[in-house]
mmCIF file of C-alpha atoms in Angstrom:
data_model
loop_
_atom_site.group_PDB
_atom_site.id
_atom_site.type_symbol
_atom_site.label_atom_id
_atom_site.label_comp_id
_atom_site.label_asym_id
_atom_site.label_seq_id
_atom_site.Cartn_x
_atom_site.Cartn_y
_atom_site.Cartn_z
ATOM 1 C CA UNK A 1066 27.308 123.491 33.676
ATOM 2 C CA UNK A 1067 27.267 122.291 37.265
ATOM 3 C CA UNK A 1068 23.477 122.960 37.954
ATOM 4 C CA UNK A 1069 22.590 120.573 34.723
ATOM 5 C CA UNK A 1070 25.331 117.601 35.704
ATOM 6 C CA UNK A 1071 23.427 117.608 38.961
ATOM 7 C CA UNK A 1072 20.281 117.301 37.530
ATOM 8 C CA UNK A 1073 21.570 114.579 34.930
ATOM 9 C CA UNK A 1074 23.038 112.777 37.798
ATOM 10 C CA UNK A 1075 19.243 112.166 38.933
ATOM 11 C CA UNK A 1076 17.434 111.979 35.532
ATOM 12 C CA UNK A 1077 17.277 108.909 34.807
ATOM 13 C CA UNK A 1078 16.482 107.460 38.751
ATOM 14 C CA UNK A 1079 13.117 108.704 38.138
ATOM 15 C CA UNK A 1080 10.261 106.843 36.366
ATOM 16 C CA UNK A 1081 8.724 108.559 33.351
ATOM 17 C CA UNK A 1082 11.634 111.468 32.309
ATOM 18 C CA UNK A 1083 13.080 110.747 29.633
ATOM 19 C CA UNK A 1084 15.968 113.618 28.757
ATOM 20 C CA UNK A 1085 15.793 114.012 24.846
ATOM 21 C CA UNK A 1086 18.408 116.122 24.470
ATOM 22 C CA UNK A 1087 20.949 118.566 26.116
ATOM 23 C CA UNK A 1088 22.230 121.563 23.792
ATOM 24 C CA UNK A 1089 25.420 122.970 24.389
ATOM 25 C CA UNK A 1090 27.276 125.237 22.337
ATOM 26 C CA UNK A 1091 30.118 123.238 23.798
ATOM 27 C CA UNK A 1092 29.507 119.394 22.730
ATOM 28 C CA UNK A 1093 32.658 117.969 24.064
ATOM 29 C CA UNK A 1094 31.660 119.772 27.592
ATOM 30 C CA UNK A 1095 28.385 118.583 27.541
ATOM 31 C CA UNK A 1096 29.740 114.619 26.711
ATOM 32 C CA UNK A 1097 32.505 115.397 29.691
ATOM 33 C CA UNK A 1098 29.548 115.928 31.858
ATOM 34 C CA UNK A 1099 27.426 112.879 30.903
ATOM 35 C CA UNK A 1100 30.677 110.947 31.254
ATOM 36 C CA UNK A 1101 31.138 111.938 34.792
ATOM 37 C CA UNK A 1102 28.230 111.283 35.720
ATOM 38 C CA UNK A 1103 28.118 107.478 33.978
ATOM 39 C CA UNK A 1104 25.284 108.252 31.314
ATOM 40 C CA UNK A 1105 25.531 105.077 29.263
ATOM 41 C CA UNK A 1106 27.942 105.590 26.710
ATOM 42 C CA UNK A 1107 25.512 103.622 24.152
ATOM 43 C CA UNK A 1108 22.327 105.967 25.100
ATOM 44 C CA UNK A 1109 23.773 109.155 23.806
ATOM 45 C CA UNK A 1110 23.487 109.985 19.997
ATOM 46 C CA UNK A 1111 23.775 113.152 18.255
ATOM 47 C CA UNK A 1112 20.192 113.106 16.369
ATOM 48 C CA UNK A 1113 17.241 114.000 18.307
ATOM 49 C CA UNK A 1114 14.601 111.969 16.044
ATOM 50 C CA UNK A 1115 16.399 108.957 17.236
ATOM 51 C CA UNK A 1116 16.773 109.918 20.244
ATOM 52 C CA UNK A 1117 12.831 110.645 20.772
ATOM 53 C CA UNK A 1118 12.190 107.635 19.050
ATOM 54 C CA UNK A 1119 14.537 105.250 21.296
ATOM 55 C CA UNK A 1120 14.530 106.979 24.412
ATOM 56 C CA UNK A 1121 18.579 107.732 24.158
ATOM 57 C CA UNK A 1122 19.554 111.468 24.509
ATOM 58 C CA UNK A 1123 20.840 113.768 22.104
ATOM 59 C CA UNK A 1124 23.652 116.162 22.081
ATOM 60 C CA UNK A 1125 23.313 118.784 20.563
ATOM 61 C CA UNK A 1126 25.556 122.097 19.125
ATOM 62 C CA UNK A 1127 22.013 124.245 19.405
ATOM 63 C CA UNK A 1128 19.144 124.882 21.033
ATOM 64 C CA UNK A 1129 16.682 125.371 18.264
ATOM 65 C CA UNK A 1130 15.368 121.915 17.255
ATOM 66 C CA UNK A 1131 14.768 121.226 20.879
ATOM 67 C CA UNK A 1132 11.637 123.498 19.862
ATOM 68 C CA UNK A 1133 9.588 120.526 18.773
ATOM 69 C CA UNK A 1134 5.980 119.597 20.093
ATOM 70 C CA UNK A 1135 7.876 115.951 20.547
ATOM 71 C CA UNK A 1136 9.208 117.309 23.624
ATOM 72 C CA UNK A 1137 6.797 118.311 26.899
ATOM 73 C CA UNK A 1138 9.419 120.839 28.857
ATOM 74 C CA UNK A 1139 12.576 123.068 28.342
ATOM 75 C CA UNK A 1140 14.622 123.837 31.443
ATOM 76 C CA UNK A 1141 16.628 126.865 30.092
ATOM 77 C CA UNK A 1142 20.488 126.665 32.369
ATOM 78 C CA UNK A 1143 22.466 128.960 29.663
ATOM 79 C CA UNK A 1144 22.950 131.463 32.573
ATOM 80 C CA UNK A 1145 22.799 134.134 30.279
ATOM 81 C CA UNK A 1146 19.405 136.269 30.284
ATOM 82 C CA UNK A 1147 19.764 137.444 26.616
ATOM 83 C CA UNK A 1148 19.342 133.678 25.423
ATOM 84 C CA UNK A 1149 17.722 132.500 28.380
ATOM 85 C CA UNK A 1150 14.775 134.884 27.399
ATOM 86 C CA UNK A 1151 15.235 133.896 23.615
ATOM 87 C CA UNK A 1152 14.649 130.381 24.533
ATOM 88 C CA UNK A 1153 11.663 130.214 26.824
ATOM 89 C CA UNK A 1154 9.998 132.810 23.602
ATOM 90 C CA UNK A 1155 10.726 130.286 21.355
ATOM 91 C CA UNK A 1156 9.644 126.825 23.728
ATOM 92 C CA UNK A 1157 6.571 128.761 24.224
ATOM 93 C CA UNK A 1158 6.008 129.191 20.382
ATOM 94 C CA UNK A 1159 5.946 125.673 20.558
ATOM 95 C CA UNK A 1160 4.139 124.737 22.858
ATOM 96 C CA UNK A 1161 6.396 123.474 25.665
ATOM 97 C CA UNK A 1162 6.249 124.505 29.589
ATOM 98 C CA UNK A 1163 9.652 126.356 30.629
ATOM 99 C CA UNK A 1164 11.988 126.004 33.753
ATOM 100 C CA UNK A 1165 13.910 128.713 33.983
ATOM 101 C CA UNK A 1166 17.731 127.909 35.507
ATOM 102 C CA UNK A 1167 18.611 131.595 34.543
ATOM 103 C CA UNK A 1168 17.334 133.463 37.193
ATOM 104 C CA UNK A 1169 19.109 136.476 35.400
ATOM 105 C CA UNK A 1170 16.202 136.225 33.060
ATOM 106 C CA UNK A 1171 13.972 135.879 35.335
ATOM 107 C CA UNK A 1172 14.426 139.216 37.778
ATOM 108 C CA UNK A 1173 14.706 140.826 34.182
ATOM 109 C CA UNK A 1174 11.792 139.667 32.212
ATOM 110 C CA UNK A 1175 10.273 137.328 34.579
ATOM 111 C CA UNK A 1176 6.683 138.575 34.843
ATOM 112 C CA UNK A 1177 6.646 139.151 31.406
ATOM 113 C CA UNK A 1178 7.571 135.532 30.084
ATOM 114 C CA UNK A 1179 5.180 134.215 32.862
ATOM 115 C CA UNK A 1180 2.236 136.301 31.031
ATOM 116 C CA UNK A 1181 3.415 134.914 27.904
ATOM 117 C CA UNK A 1182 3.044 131.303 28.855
ATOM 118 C CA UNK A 1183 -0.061 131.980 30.643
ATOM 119 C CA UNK A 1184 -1.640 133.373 27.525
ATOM 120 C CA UNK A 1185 -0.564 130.534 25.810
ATOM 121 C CA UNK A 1186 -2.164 127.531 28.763
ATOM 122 C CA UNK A 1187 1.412 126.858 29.096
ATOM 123 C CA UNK A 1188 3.515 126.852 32.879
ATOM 124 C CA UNK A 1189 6.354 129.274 32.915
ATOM 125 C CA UNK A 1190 8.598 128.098 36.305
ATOM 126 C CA UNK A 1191 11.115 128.605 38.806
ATOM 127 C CA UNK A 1192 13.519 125.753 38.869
ATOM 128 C CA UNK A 1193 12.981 123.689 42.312
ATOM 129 C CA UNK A 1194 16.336 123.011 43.809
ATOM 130 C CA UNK A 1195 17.178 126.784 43.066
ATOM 131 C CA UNK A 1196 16.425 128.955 46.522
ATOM 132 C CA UNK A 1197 14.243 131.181 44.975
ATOM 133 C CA UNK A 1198 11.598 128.067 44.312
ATOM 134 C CA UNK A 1199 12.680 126.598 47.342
ATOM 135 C CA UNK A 1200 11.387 130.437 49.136
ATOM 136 C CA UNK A 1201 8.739 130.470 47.493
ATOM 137 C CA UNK A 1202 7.331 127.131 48.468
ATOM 138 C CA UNK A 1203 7.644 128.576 52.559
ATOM 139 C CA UNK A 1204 6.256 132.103 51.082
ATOM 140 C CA UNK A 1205 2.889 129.499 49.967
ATOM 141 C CA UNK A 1206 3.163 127.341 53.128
ATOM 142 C CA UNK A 1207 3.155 130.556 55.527
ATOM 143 C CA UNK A 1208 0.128 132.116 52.907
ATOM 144 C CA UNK A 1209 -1.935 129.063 52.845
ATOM 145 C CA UNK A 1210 -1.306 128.854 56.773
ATOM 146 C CA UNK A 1211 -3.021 132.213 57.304
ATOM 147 C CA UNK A 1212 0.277 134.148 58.038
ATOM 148 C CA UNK A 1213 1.298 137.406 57.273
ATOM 149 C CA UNK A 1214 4.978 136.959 55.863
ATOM 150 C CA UNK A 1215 7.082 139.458 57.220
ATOM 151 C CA UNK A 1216 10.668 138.487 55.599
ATOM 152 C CA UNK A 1217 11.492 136.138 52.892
ATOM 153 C CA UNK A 1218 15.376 134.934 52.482
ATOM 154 C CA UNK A 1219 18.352 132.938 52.601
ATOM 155 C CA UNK A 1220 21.730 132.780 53.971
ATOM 156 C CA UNK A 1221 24.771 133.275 52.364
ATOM 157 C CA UNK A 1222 28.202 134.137 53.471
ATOM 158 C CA UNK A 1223 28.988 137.429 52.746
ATOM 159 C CA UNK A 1224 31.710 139.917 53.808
ATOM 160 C CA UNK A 1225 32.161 143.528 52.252
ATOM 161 C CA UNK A 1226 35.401 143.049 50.458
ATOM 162 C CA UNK A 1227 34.028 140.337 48.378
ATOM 163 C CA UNK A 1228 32.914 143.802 46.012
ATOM 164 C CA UNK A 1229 36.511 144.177 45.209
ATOM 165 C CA UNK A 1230 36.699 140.148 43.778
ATOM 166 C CA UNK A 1231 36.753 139.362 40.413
ATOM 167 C CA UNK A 1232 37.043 136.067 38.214
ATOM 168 C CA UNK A 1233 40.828 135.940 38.279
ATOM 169 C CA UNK A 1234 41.062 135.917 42.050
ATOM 170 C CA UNK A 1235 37.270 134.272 42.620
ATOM 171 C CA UNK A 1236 38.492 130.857 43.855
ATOM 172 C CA UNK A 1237 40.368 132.485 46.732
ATOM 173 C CA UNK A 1238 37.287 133.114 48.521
ATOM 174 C CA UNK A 1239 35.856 129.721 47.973
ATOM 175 C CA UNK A 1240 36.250 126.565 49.920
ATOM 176 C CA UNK A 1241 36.372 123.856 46.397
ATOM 177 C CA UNK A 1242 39.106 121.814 46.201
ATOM 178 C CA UNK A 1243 41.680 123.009 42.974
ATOM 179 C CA UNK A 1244 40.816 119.475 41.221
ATOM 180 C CA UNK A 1245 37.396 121.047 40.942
ATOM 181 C CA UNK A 1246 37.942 124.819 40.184
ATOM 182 C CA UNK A 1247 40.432 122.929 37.823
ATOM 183 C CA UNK A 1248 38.231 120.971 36.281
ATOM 184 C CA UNK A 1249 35.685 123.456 34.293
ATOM 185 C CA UNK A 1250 32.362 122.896 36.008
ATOM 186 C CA UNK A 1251 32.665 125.807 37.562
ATOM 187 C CA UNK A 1252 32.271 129.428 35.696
ATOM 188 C CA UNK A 1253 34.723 131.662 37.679
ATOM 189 C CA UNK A 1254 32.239 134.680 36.636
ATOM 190 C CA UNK A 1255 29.602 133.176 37.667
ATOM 191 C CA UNK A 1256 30.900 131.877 41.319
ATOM 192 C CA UNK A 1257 31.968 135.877 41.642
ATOM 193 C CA UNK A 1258 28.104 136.654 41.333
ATOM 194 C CA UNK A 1259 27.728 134.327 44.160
ATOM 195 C CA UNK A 1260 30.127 135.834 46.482
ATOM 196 C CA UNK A 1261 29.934 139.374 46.202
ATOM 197 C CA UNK A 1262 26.185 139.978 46.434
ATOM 198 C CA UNK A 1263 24.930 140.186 43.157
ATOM 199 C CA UNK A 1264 23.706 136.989 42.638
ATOM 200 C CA UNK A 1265 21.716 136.747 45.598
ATOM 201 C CA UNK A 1266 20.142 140.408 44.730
ATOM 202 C CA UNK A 1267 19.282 138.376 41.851
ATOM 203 C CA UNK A 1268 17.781 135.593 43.321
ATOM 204 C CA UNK A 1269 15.708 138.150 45.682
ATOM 205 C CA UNK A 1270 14.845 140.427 43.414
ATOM 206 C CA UNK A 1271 13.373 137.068 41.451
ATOM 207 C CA UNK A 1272 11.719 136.412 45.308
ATOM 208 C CA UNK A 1273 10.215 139.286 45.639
ATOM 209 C CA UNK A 1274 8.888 139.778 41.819
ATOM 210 C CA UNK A 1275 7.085 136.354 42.774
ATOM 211 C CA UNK A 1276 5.718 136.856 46.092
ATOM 212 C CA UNK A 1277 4.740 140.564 45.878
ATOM 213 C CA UNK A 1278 7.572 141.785 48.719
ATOM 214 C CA UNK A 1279 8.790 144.850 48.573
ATOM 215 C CA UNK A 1280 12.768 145.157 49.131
ATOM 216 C CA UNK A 1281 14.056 148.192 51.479
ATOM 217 C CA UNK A 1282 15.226 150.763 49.303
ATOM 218 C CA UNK A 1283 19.291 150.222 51.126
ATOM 219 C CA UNK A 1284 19.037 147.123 49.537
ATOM 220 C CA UNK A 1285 19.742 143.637 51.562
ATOM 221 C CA UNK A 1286 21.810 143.783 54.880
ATOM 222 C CA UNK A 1287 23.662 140.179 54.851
ATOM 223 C CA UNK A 1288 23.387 140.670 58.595
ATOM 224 C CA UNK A 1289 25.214 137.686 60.402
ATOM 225 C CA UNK A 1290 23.499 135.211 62.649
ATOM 226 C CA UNK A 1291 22.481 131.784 62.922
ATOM 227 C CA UNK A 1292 19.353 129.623 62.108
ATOM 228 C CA UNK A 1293 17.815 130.383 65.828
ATOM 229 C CA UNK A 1294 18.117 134.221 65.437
ATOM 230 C CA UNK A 1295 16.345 134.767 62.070
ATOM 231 C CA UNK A 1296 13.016 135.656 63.574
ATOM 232 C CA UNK A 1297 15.134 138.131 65.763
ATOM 233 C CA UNK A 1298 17.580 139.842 62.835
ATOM 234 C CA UNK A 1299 14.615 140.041 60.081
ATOM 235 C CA UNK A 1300 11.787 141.735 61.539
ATOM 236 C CA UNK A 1301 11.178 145.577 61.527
ATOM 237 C CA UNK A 1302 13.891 147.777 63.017
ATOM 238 C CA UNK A 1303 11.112 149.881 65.202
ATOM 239 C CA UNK A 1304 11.320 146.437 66.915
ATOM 240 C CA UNK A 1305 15.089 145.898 67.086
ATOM 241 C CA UNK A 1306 15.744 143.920 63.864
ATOM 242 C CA UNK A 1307 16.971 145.234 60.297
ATOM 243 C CA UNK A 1308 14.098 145.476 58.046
ATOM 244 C CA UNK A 1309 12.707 148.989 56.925
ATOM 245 C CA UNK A 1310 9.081 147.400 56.845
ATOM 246 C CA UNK A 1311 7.018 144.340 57.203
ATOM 247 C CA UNK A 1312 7.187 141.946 53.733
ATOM 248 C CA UNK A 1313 10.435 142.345 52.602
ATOM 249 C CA UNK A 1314 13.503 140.443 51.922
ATOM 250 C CA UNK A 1315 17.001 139.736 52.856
ATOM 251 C CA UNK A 1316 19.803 137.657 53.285
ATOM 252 C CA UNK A 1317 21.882 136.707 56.492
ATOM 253 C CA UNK A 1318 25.872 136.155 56.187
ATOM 254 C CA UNK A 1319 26.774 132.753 57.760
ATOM 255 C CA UNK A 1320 30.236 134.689 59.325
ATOM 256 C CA UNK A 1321 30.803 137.767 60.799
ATOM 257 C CA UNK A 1322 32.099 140.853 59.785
ATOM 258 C CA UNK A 1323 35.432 139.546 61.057
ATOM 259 C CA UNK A 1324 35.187 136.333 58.738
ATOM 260 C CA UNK A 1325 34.620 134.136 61.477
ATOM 261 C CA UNK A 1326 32.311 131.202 60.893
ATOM 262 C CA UNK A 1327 28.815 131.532 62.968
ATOM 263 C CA UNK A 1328 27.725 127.653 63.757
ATOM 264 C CA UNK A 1329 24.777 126.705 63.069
ATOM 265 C CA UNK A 1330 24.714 129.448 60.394
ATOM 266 C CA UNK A 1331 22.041 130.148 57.593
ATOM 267 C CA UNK A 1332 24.748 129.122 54.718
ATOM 268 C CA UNK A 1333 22.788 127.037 52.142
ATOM 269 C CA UNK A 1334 19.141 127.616 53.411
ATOM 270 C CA UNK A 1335 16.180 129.561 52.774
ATOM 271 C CA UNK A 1336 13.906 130.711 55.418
ATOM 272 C CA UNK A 1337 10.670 132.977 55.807
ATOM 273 C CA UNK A 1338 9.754 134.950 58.960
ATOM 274 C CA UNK A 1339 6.211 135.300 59.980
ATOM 275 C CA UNK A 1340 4.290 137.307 62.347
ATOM 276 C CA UNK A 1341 1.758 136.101 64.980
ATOM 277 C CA UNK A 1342 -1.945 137.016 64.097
ATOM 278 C CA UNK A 1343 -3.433 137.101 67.664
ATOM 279 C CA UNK A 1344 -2.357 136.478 71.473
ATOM 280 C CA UNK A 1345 -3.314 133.118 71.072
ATOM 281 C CA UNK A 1346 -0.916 132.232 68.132
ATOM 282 C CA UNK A 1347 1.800 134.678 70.073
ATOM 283 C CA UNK A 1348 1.043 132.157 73.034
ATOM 284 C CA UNK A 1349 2.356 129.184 70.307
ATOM 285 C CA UNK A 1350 5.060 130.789 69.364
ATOM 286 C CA UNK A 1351 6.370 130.981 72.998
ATOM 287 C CA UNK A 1352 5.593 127.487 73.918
ATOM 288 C CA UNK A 1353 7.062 125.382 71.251
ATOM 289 C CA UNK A 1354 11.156 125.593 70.131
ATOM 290 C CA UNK A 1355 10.466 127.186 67.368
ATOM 291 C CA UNK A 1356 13.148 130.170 67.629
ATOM 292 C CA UNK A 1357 10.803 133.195 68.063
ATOM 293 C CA UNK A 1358 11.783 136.895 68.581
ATOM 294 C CA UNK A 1359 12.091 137.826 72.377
ATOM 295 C CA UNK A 1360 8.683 139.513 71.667
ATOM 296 C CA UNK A 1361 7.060 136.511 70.615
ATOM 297 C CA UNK A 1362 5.304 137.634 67.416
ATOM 298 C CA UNK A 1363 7.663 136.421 65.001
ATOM 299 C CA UNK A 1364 8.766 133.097 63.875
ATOM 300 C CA UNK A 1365 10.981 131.797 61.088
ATOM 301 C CA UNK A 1366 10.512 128.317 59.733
ATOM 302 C CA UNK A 1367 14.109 127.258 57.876
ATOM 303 C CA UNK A 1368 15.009 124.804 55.056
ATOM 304 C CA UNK A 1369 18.737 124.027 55.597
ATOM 305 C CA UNK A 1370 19.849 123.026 52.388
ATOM 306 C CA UNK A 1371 19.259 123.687 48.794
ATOM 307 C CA UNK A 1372 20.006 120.639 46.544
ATOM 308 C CA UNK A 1373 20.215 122.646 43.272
ATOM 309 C CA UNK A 1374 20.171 120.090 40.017
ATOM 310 C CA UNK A 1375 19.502 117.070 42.133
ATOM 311 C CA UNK A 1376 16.046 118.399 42.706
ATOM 312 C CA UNK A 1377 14.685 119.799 39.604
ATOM 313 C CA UNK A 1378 12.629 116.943 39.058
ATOM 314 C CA UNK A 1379 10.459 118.229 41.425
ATOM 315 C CA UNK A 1380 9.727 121.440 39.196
ATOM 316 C CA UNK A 1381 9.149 119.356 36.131
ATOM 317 C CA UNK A 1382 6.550 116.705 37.897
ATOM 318 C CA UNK A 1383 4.522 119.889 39.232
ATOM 319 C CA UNK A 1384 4.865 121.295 35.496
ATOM 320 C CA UNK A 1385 4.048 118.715 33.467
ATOM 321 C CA UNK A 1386 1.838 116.430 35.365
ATOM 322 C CA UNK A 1387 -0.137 119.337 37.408
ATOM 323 C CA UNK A 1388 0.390 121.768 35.267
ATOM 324 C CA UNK A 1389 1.991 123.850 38.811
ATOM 325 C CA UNK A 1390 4.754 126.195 38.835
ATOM 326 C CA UNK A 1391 7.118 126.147 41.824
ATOM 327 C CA UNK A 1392 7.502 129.740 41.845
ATOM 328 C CA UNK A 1393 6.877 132.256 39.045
ATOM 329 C CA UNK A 1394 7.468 135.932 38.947
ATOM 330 C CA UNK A 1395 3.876 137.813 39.661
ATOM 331 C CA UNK A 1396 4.770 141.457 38.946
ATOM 332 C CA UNK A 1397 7.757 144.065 39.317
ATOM 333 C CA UNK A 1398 8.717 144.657 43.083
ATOM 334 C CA UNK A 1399 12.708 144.594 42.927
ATOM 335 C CA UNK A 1400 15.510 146.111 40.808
ATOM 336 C CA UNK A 1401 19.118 144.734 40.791
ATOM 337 C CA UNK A 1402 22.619 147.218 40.765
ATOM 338 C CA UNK A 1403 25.324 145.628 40.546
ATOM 339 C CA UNK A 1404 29.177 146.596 40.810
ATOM 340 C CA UNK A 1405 31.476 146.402 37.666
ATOM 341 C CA UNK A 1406 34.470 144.615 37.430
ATOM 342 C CA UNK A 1407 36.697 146.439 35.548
ATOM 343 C CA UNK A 1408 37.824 150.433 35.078
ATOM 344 C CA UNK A 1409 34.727 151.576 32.705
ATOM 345 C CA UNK A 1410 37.125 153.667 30.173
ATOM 346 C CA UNK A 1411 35.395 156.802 27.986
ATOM 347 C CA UNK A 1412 32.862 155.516 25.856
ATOM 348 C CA UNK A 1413 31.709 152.084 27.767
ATOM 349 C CA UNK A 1414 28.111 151.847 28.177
ATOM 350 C CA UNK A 1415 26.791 149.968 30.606
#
């Protein structure tokens, strides 16, 4: 899938990861992938002993003999929380740390398969590159900075009618060329997740399980605005912005209601909002461009971009070599609903 290509694209630039193997119930997709990319044709074999022996990679119709004490770290990118879960039971079982991709799994089971590898002295992570990781590395910087956080998030666009999109229509909303949406990177299922909420209740239920926030119970507001109002649009509304309380969550839409473009819009970046903790900080927020509220006791600091694959490697250096997670799910603060796709006839179950 597109969030492993973009992390094989990098793989081998970096000094000491060696990929032993990529499993893929789809071989020729997976060898499509390490083709476009330009994976040396000659390093690629299809038996994992000699491909831990002579540093090539192996590709693979299944997951299970990746569960081998020969092997440090699994990054789990099935996308599908069933398996997902399935696999980071059975790394664990063997002894391996666990990224997980599938951040389905995670706002499912998360806390539970973090216990699990705890138990075991093993790291159970968030996958840097993701936003969730990438919020919870602001959610530590504005904790270890001696800030309350008031509002953990992202940006996304986001307009109400996306509910009514499904997979056959998904690439209308999109911006990718057709040589891409043609080209089977992209899961049109998945990409409909992405535009019609649910995948960023996902990600921010995964947020909130990690960082201890507690979501409003209407859910999140994809309020529009741009990167210098995000102190102003998620702080509490007895103050004029749109959460129901103080450590919370939410996303902004990078257009309006109207579909209009914002510029200088939250689209791709994660952000947290925090509040001043005396006059004297209050007095810092007003001085310096940092984009406070008109009250001056909150401040947002903003990451722009998310770089997905082509930043795991941070994840598996913190795993591995300092045995850190970026990000893992704490405890059980947020739910998910989601909206079906399809006319539920007489004896579906959901």
């Amino acid at each position: 899938g597109r969030f492993g290509t973009m992390f094989l694209a990098q793989a081998r630039n970096t000094p000491g990861i060696h990929v032993a193997a990529i499993a893929d119930i789809n071989t020729d997709r997976a060898h499509q992938a390490l083709k476009l990319i330009d994976w040396p044709a000659e390093a690629v074999t299809g038996d994992l002993g000699a491909a831990l022996d002579t540093g090539a990679t192996a590709v693979l119709p299944d997951a299970a003999p990746l569960f081998t004490d020969r092997i440090d770290v699994v990054v789990e990118a099935t996308g599908n929380p069933i398996v997902g879960t399935s696999h980071a039971l059975a790394a664990f079982d063997a002894g391996q740390h666990v990224i997980m991709v599938t951040v389905e799994a995670d706002a499912v089971v998360g806390p539970a398969l973090a216990r699990r590898a705890a138990e075991r002295r093993l790291v159970y992570s968030m996958a840097y590159g993701d936003q969730p990781a990438l919020i919870m590395e602001l959610v530590d910087w504005a904790r270890t900075s001696g800030f309350q956080v008031v509002c953990a998030g992202k940006g996304a666009k986001y307009l109400p009618h996306y509910h009514e999109m499904n997979p056959d229509n998904v690439w209308e909303h999109w911006e990718f060329s057709k040589e891409l949406t043609d080209s089977g990177q992209l899961n049109p299922r998945m990409h409909t997740a992405f535009r019609d909420g649910t995948k960023a209740a996902i990600e921010m239920a995964a947020v909130a399980n990690a960082a201890g926030l507690v979501p409003s119970d209407d859910g999140l507001t994809f309020t529009p605005g741009d990167v210098e109002q995000i102190a102003t649009i998620c702080r509490p509304r007895e103050v004029g912005g749109v959460l129901a309380h103080e450590g919370s969550v939410d996303v902004m839409s990078s257009v309006t209601r109207d579909g209009e473009w914002i510029p200088h819009n939250t689209q791709e970046g994660v952000f947290v909002v925090v509040k001043a903790t005396n006059d004297y900080v209050s007095g810092c927020f007003s001085e310096y461009a940092w984009h406070a509220d008109p009250t001056k006791q909150y401040a947002a600091l903003f990451r722009p971009y998310h770089y997905i694959g082509l930043e795991l490697g941070v994840s598996i250096a913190n795993v591995v070599l300092r045995g850190v997670a970026t990000g893992a799910a704490k405890g059980f603060t947020a739910d998910v609903v989601a909206t079906a796709k399809k006319d539920l006839a007489a004896g579906d179950v959901l």
